[in-house]
mmCIF file of C-alpha atoms in Angstrom:
data_model
loop_
_atom_site.group_PDB
_atom_site.id
_atom_site.type_symbol
_atom_site.label_atom_id
_atom_site.label_comp_id
_atom_site.label_asym_id
_atom_site.label_seq_id
_atom_site.Cartn_x
_atom_site.Cartn_y
_atom_site.Cartn_z
ATOM 1 C CA GLU A 2 14.253 30.372 -2.640
ATOM 2 C CA ALA A 3 14.144 28.337 0.576
ATOM 3 C CA GLY A 4 14.707 24.603 0.234
ATOM 4 C CA VAL A 5 12.916 21.692 1.842
ATOM 5 C CA ALA A 6 13.049 21.965 5.623
ATOM 6 C CA GLN A 7 13.032 18.974 7.966
ATOM 7 C CA SER A 8 13.148 18.582 11.714
ATOM 8 C CA PRO A 9 14.530 17.233 13.870
ATOM 9 C CA ARG A 10 17.880 16.457 12.233
ATOM 10 C CA TYR A 11 18.679 13.661 14.669
ATOM 11 C CA LYS A 12 16.594 11.521 16.972
ATOM 12 C CA ILE A 13 17.467 8.664 19.305
ATOM 13 C CA ILE A 14 14.652 6.640 20.846
ATOM 14 C CA GLU A 15 14.150 3.254 22.414
ATOM 15 C CA LYS A 16 12.200 0.514 20.682
ATOM 16 C CA ARG A 17 8.463 0.643 21.205
ATOM 17 C CA GLN A 18 8.553 4.430 21.638
ATOM 18 C CA SER A 19 6.900 6.747 19.143
ATOM 19 C CA VAL A 20 8.516 9.453 17.047
ATOM 20 C CA ALA A 21 7.380 12.126 14.605
ATOM 21 C CA PHE A 22 9.185 13.923 11.816
ATOM 22 C CA TRP A 23 8.188 17.191 10.206
ATOM 23 C CA CYS A 24 8.717 18.433 6.659
ATOM 24 C CA ASN A 25 8.015 21.771 5.007
ATOM 25 C CA PRO A 26 8.352 21.595 1.212
ATOM 26 C CA ILE A 27 9.468 24.284 -1.192
ATOM 27 C CA SER A 28 6.774 26.928 -1.487
ATOM 28 C CA GLY A 29 4.321 26.158 -4.276
ATOM 29 C CA HIS A 30 5.315 22.515 -4.663
ATOM 30 C CA ALA A 31 2.223 20.349 -4.934
ATOM 31 C CA THR A 32 3.878 16.978 -4.424
ATOM 32 C CA LEU A 33 5.593 15.811 -1.273
ATOM 33 C CA TYR A 34 7.479 12.542 -0.758
ATOM 34 C CA TRP A 35 8.725 10.673 2.295
ATOM 35 C CA TYR A 36 11.567 8.208 1.842
ATOM 36 C CA GLN A 37 13.357 5.796 4.130
ATOM 37 C CA GLN A 38 17.065 5.338 3.465
ATOM 38 C CA ILE A 39 18.735 2.504 5.322
ATOM 39 C CA LEU A 40 22.525 2.671 5.518
ATOM 40 C CA GLY A 41 24.115 1.484 2.285
ATOM 41 C CA GLN A 42 20.873 1.475 0.298
ATOM 42 C CA GLY A 43 18.991 3.788 -1.979
ATOM 43 C CA PRO A 44 16.005 5.799 -0.787
ATOM 44 C CA LYS A 45 12.779 3.810 -0.612
ATOM 45 C CA LEU A 46 9.561 5.700 -1.192
ATOM 46 C CA LEU A 47 7.183 5.409 1.752
ATOM 47 C CA ILE A 48 4.423 7.774 0.704
ATOM 48 C CA GLN A 49 3.712 10.354 -1.976
ATOM 49 C CA PHE A 50 1.194 13.175 -1.564
ATOM 50 C CA GLN A 51 -0.233 15.472 -4.176
ATOM 51 C CA ASN A 52 -1.612 18.471 -2.323
ATOM 52 C CA ASN A 53 -3.320 16.798 0.638
ATOM 53 C CA GLY A 54 -4.215 13.535 -1.131
ATOM 54 C CA VAL A 55 -2.208 10.297 -1.109
ATOM 55 C CA VAL A 56 -0.879 9.263 -4.530
ATOM 56 C CA ASP A 57 0.994 6.165 -3.409
ATOM 57 C CA ASP A 58 1.585 4.541 -0.041
ATOM 58 C CA SER A 59 2.122 0.958 -1.160
ATOM 59 C CA GLN A 60 5.442 0.639 0.693
ATOM 60 C CA LEU A 61 4.344 2.331 3.924
ATOM 61 C CA PRO A 62 4.155 -0.174 6.823
ATOM 62 C CA LYS A 63 0.721 0.977 7.842
ATOM 63 C CA ASP A 64 0.634 -1.020 11.067
ATOM 64 C CA ARG A 65 3.201 1.346 12.556
ATOM 65 C CA PHE A 66 3.788 4.240 10.159
ATOM 66 C CA SER A 67 1.379 7.058 9.410
ATOM 67 C CA ALA A 68 1.696 10.325 7.520
ATOM 68 C CA GLU A 69 -0.475 13.318 6.925
ATOM 69 C CA ARG A 70 -0.448 16.517 4.945
ATOM 70 C CA LEU A 71 -3.610 18.138 6.170
ATOM 71 C CA LYS A 72 -3.451 21.561 4.521
ATOM 72 C CA GLY A 73 -1.493 20.490 1.459
ATOM 73 C CA VAL A 74 1.682 22.192 2.658
ATOM 74 C CA ASP A 75 3.777 20.729 5.466
ATOM 75 C CA SER A 76 3.664 17.089 6.464
ATOM 76 C CA THR A 77 4.272 14.839 9.453
ATOM 77 C CA LEU A 78 5.499 11.236 9.392
ATOM 78 C CA LYS A 79 4.958 9.193 12.551
ATOM 79 C CA ILE A 80 6.256 5.833 13.705
ATOM 80 C CA GLN A 81 4.424 4.107 16.558
ATOM 81 C CA PRO A 82 5.785 1.864 17.979
ATOM 82 C CA ALA A 83 9.329 1.989 16.644
ATOM 83 C CA LYS A 84 11.364 -1.130 15.947
ATOM 84 C CA LEU A 85 15.117 -1.562 15.727
ATOM 85 C CA GLU A 86 14.893 -1.962 11.953
ATOM 86 C CA ASP A 87 13.397 1.515 11.630
ATOM 87 C CA SER A 88 16.843 2.992 12.220
ATOM 88 C CA ALA A 89 17.459 4.940 9.045
ATOM 89 C CA VAL A 90 17.513 8.400 7.524
ATOM 90 C CA TYR A 91 14.066 9.725 6.689
ATOM 91 C CA LEU A 92 14.147 12.008 3.711
ATOM 92 C CA CYS A 93 11.497 14.430 2.601
ATOM 93 C CA ALA A 94 11.357 15.748 -0.957
ATOM 94 C CA SER A 95 9.039 17.947 -2.964
ATOM 95 C CA SER A 96 8.337 18.602 -6.612
ATOM 96 C CA LEU A 97 6.260 21.116 -8.501
ATOM 97 C CA PHE A 98 3.852 18.595 -9.957
ATOM 98 C CA VAL A 99 3.653 14.831 -9.918
ATOM 99 C CA SER A 100 4.360 13.819 -13.495
ATOM 100 C CA GLY A 101 7.997 12.817 -13.360
ATOM 101 C CA GLU A 102 9.133 16.171 -12.077
ATOM 102 C CA THR A 103 12.476 16.744 -10.413
ATOM 103 C CA GLN A 104 12.426 16.163 -6.685
ATOM 104 C CA TYR A 105 14.273 18.463 -4.310
ATOM 105 C CA PHE A 106 15.380 16.878 -1.062
ATOM 106 C CA GLY A 107 15.657 18.105 2.485
ATOM 107 C CA PRO A 108 18.622 17.329 4.755
ATOM 108 C CA GLY A 109 16.906 14.301 6.299
ATOM 109 C CA THR A 110 16.253 13.109 9.834
ATOM 110 C CA ARG A 111 18.645 10.488 11.139
ATOM 111 C CA LEU A 112 16.772 8.082 13.438
ATOM 112 C CA LEU A 113 18.452 5.615 15.759
ATOM 113 C CA VAL A 114 16.264 3.086 17.558
ATOM 114 C CA LEU A 115 17.946 1.377 20.526
ATOM 115 C CA ALA B 18 13.264 -7.724 -10.384
ATOM 116 C CA GLN B 19 15.028 -4.459 -9.680
ATOM 117 C CA LYS B 20 13.719 -1.576 -11.715
ATOM 118 C CA VAL B 21 16.954 0.382 -11.420
ATOM 119 C CA THR B 22 20.244 -1.490 -11.266
ATOM 120 C CA GLN B 23 23.499 0.127 -10.354
ATOM 121 C CA ALA B 24 25.829 -2.830 -10.515
ATOM 122 C CA GLN B 25 28.892 -0.972 -9.261
ATOM 123 C CA THR B 26 28.728 -0.761 -5.490
ATOM 124 C CA GLU B 27 31.951 1.168 -5.094
ATOM 125 C CA ILE B 28 34.463 2.717 -7.478
ATOM 126 C CA SER B 29 37.838 4.040 -6.438
ATOM 127 C CA VAL B 30 39.883 6.300 -8.744
ATOM 128 C CA VAL B 31 42.783 8.680 -8.536
ATOM 129 C CA GLU B 32 42.199 12.358 -9.158
ATOM 130 C CA LYS B 33 42.057 13.380 -12.835
ATOM 131 C CA GLU B 34 40.952 9.941 -13.984
ATOM 132 C CA ASP B 35 37.710 9.651 -15.940
ATOM 133 C CA VAL B 36 35.034 7.467 -14.395
ATOM 134 C CA THR B 37 31.712 6.088 -15.655
ATOM 135 C CA LEU B 38 28.844 5.104 -13.392
ATOM 136 C CA ASP B 39 26.435 2.608 -14.903
ATOM 137 C CA CYS B 40 22.665 2.588 -14.599
ATOM 138 C CA VAL B 41 20.324 0.042 -16.166
ATOM 139 C CA TYR B 42 16.575 0.424 -15.787
ATOM 140 C CA GLU B 43 13.478 -1.610 -16.463
ATOM 141 C CA THR B 44 10.054 -0.295 -17.424
ATOM 142 C CA ARG B 45 7.172 -1.163 -19.742
ATOM 143 C CA ASP B 46 6.115 2.448 -20.166
ATOM 144 C CA THR B 47 6.921 4.495 -23.246
ATOM 145 C CA THR B 48 6.913 7.716 -21.231
ATOM 146 C CA TYR B 49 9.208 7.777 -18.244
ATOM 147 C CA TYR B 50 11.834 9.951 -16.604
ATOM 148 C CA LEU B 51 15.387 9.227 -15.505
ATOM 149 C CA PHE B 52 17.435 11.092 -12.934
ATOM 150 C CA TRP B 53 20.861 11.196 -11.348
ATOM 151 C CA TYR B 54 21.382 12.488 -7.819
ATOM 152 C CA LYS B 55 24.559 13.019 -5.809
ATOM 153 C CA GLN B 56 24.678 12.343 -2.062
ATOM 154 C CA PRO B 57 27.825 13.802 -0.494
ATOM 155 C CA PRO B 58 28.909 12.817 3.019
ATOM 156 C CA SER B 59 26.652 15.550 4.440
ATOM 157 C CA GLY B 60 23.718 13.359 3.380
ATOM 158 C CA GLU B 61 21.521 15.698 1.352
ATOM 159 C CA LEU B 62 20.608 14.429 -2.123
ATOM 160 C CA VAL B 63 21.520 16.903 -4.833
ATOM 161 C CA PHE B 64 19.792 16.831 -8.205
ATOM 162 C CA LEU B 65 22.122 16.483 -11.203
ATOM 163 C CA ILE B 66 20.018 15.730 -14.270
ATOM 164 C CA ARG B 67 16.553 14.754 -15.487
ATOM 165 C CA ARG B 68 15.824 13.096 -18.822
ATOM 166 C CA ASN B 69 12.520 12.091 -20.393
ATOM 167 C CA SER B 70 12.220 8.942 -22.468
ATOM 168 C CA PHE B 71 11.772 10.828 -25.729
ATOM 169 C CA ASP B 72 15.006 12.742 -25.459
ATOM 170 C CA GLU B 73 17.953 10.486 -26.209
ATOM 171 C CA GLN B 74 20.347 13.314 -26.850
ATOM 172 C CA ASN B 75 23.447 13.009 -24.726
ATOM 173 C CA GLU B 76 24.160 15.887 -22.410
ATOM 174 C CA ILE B 77 27.325 17.521 -21.172
ATOM 175 C CA SER B 78 27.565 19.880 -18.240
ATOM 176 C CA GLY B 79 31.106 20.881 -17.434
ATOM 177 C CA ARG B 80 32.974 17.725 -16.403
ATOM 178 C CA TYR B 81 29.731 15.721 -16.262
ATOM 179 C CA SER B 82 28.159 13.903 -19.193
ATOM 180 C CA TRP B 83 25.298 11.496 -19.576
ATOM 181 C CA ASN B 84 24.722 8.792 -22.166
ATOM 182 C CA PHE B 85 21.087 7.690 -22.547
ATOM 183 C CA GLN B 86 20.517 4.594 -24.713
ATOM 184 C CA LYS B 87 16.961 3.269 -24.909
ATOM 185 C CA SER B 88 18.103 0.236 -26.915
ATOM 186 C CA THR B 89 20.030 -1.059 -23.911
ATOM 187 C CA SER B 90 17.877 0.621 -21.221
ATOM 188 C CA SER B 91 20.900 2.404 -19.867
ATOM 189 C CA PHE B 92 21.556 5.898 -18.579
ATOM 190 C CA ASN B 93 25.245 6.123 -17.747
ATOM 191 C CA PHE B 94 27.035 9.003 -16.092
ATOM 192 C CA THR B 95 30.645 9.980 -16.795
ATOM 193 C CA ILE B 96 32.827 12.333 -14.785
ATOM 194 C CA THR B 97 35.827 13.601 -16.711
ATOM 195 C CA ALA B 98 39.003 14.525 -14.854
ATOM 196 C CA SER B 99 37.590 13.528 -11.476
ATOM 197 C CA GLN B 100 38.282 15.625 -8.404
ATOM 198 C CA VAL B 101 38.286 14.822 -4.696
ATOM 199 C CA VAL B 102 35.082 16.863 -4.301
ATOM 200 C CA ASP B 103 33.340 14.357 -6.583
ATOM 201 C CA SER B 104 33.583 11.753 -3.818
ATOM 202 C CA ALA B 105 29.987 10.869 -2.957
ATOM 203 C CA VAL B 106 27.301 8.272 -3.481
ATOM 204 C CA TYR B 107 25.531 8.659 -6.812
ATOM 205 C CA PHE B 108 21.988 7.451 -7.338
ATOM 206 C CA CYS B 109 20.156 6.751 -10.547
ATOM 207 C CA ALA B 110 16.351 6.940 -10.377
ATOM 208 C CA LEU B 111 13.400 6.151 -12.623
ATOM 209 C CA SER B 112 9.898 7.633 -12.548
ATOM 210 C CA ASP B 113 7.320 5.608 -14.420
ATOM 211 C CA LEU B 114 3.578 5.092 -14.305
ATOM 212 C CA LYS B 115 1.976 2.926 -11.685
ATOM 213 C CA SER B 116 -1.649 1.820 -11.779
ATOM 214 C CA GLY B 117 -3.740 4.856 -10.983
ATOM 215 C CA GLY B 118 -1.903 7.021 -13.489
ATOM 216 C CA SER B 119 0.769 8.515 -11.239
ATOM 217 C CA TYR B 120 4.504 8.640 -11.799
ATOM 218 C CA ILE B 121 6.236 6.897 -8.930
ATOM 219 C CA PRO B 122 9.997 7.199 -8.415
ATOM 220 C CA THR B 123 12.320 4.249 -7.799
ATOM 221 C CA PHE B 124 15.960 4.662 -6.824
ATOM 222 C CA GLY B 125 18.890 2.359 -7.441
ATOM 223 C CA ARG B 126 21.110 1.201 -4.588
ATOM 224 C CA GLY B 127 23.750 3.782 -5.446
ATOM 225 C CA THR B 128 27.412 3.752 -6.426
ATOM 226 C CA SER B 129 29.950 5.055 -3.965
ATOM 227 C CA LEU B 130 32.678 6.995 -5.750
ATOM 228 C CA ILE B 131 35.933 7.602 -3.933
ATOM 229 C CA VAL B 132 38.409 9.941 -5.576
ATOM 230 C CA HIS B 133 41.887 9.814 -4.103
ATOM 231 C CA PRO B 134 44.244 12.803 -4.329
#
């Protein structure tokens, strides 16, 4: 069974530029999560989708971050414009359902904002 | 207040020592889920265990064991006879209900385990 796929693996941009990350969850998984992990900290949930609906986005900085999961499968997370403090690893995870199910993580996208 | 507290930032042991990683959580729900994940230097989080709040039975899997105690809101993780390959950051996580009826996960800050040969 294929795992969670993410691309790109690494990205370097300058502040005020925009960037997009892509995630393809495990086949059949209804729930998809985007996390931000700053160096030395635990993952922080940005947004949680169930199918193509948003379950929680309370920690998503909506003035600059956006995410979509239009067909209930793969998802895109965008940052526009990027700030220095957005430098982090962006992790995507998926789970079968939403009720406390185990999440399976992708390899992450390491973002450096200069 | 932190919902998941991993008070040990870093633990250093010598191979073959036993080591316990602490996790204390906070929730008002009666139904919730607890997890441990391992993050090796490669960066990908690897699932280790999931526990629901109604199952307080301790679990052993090879050299790994978990002690869940609702009375102290703790879910501690012990590695017996540690090995160099156990070196990683370990995260404890809690999924509990938010308003709207969805289970939302919260991770601790992680404990970095270094096992020296």
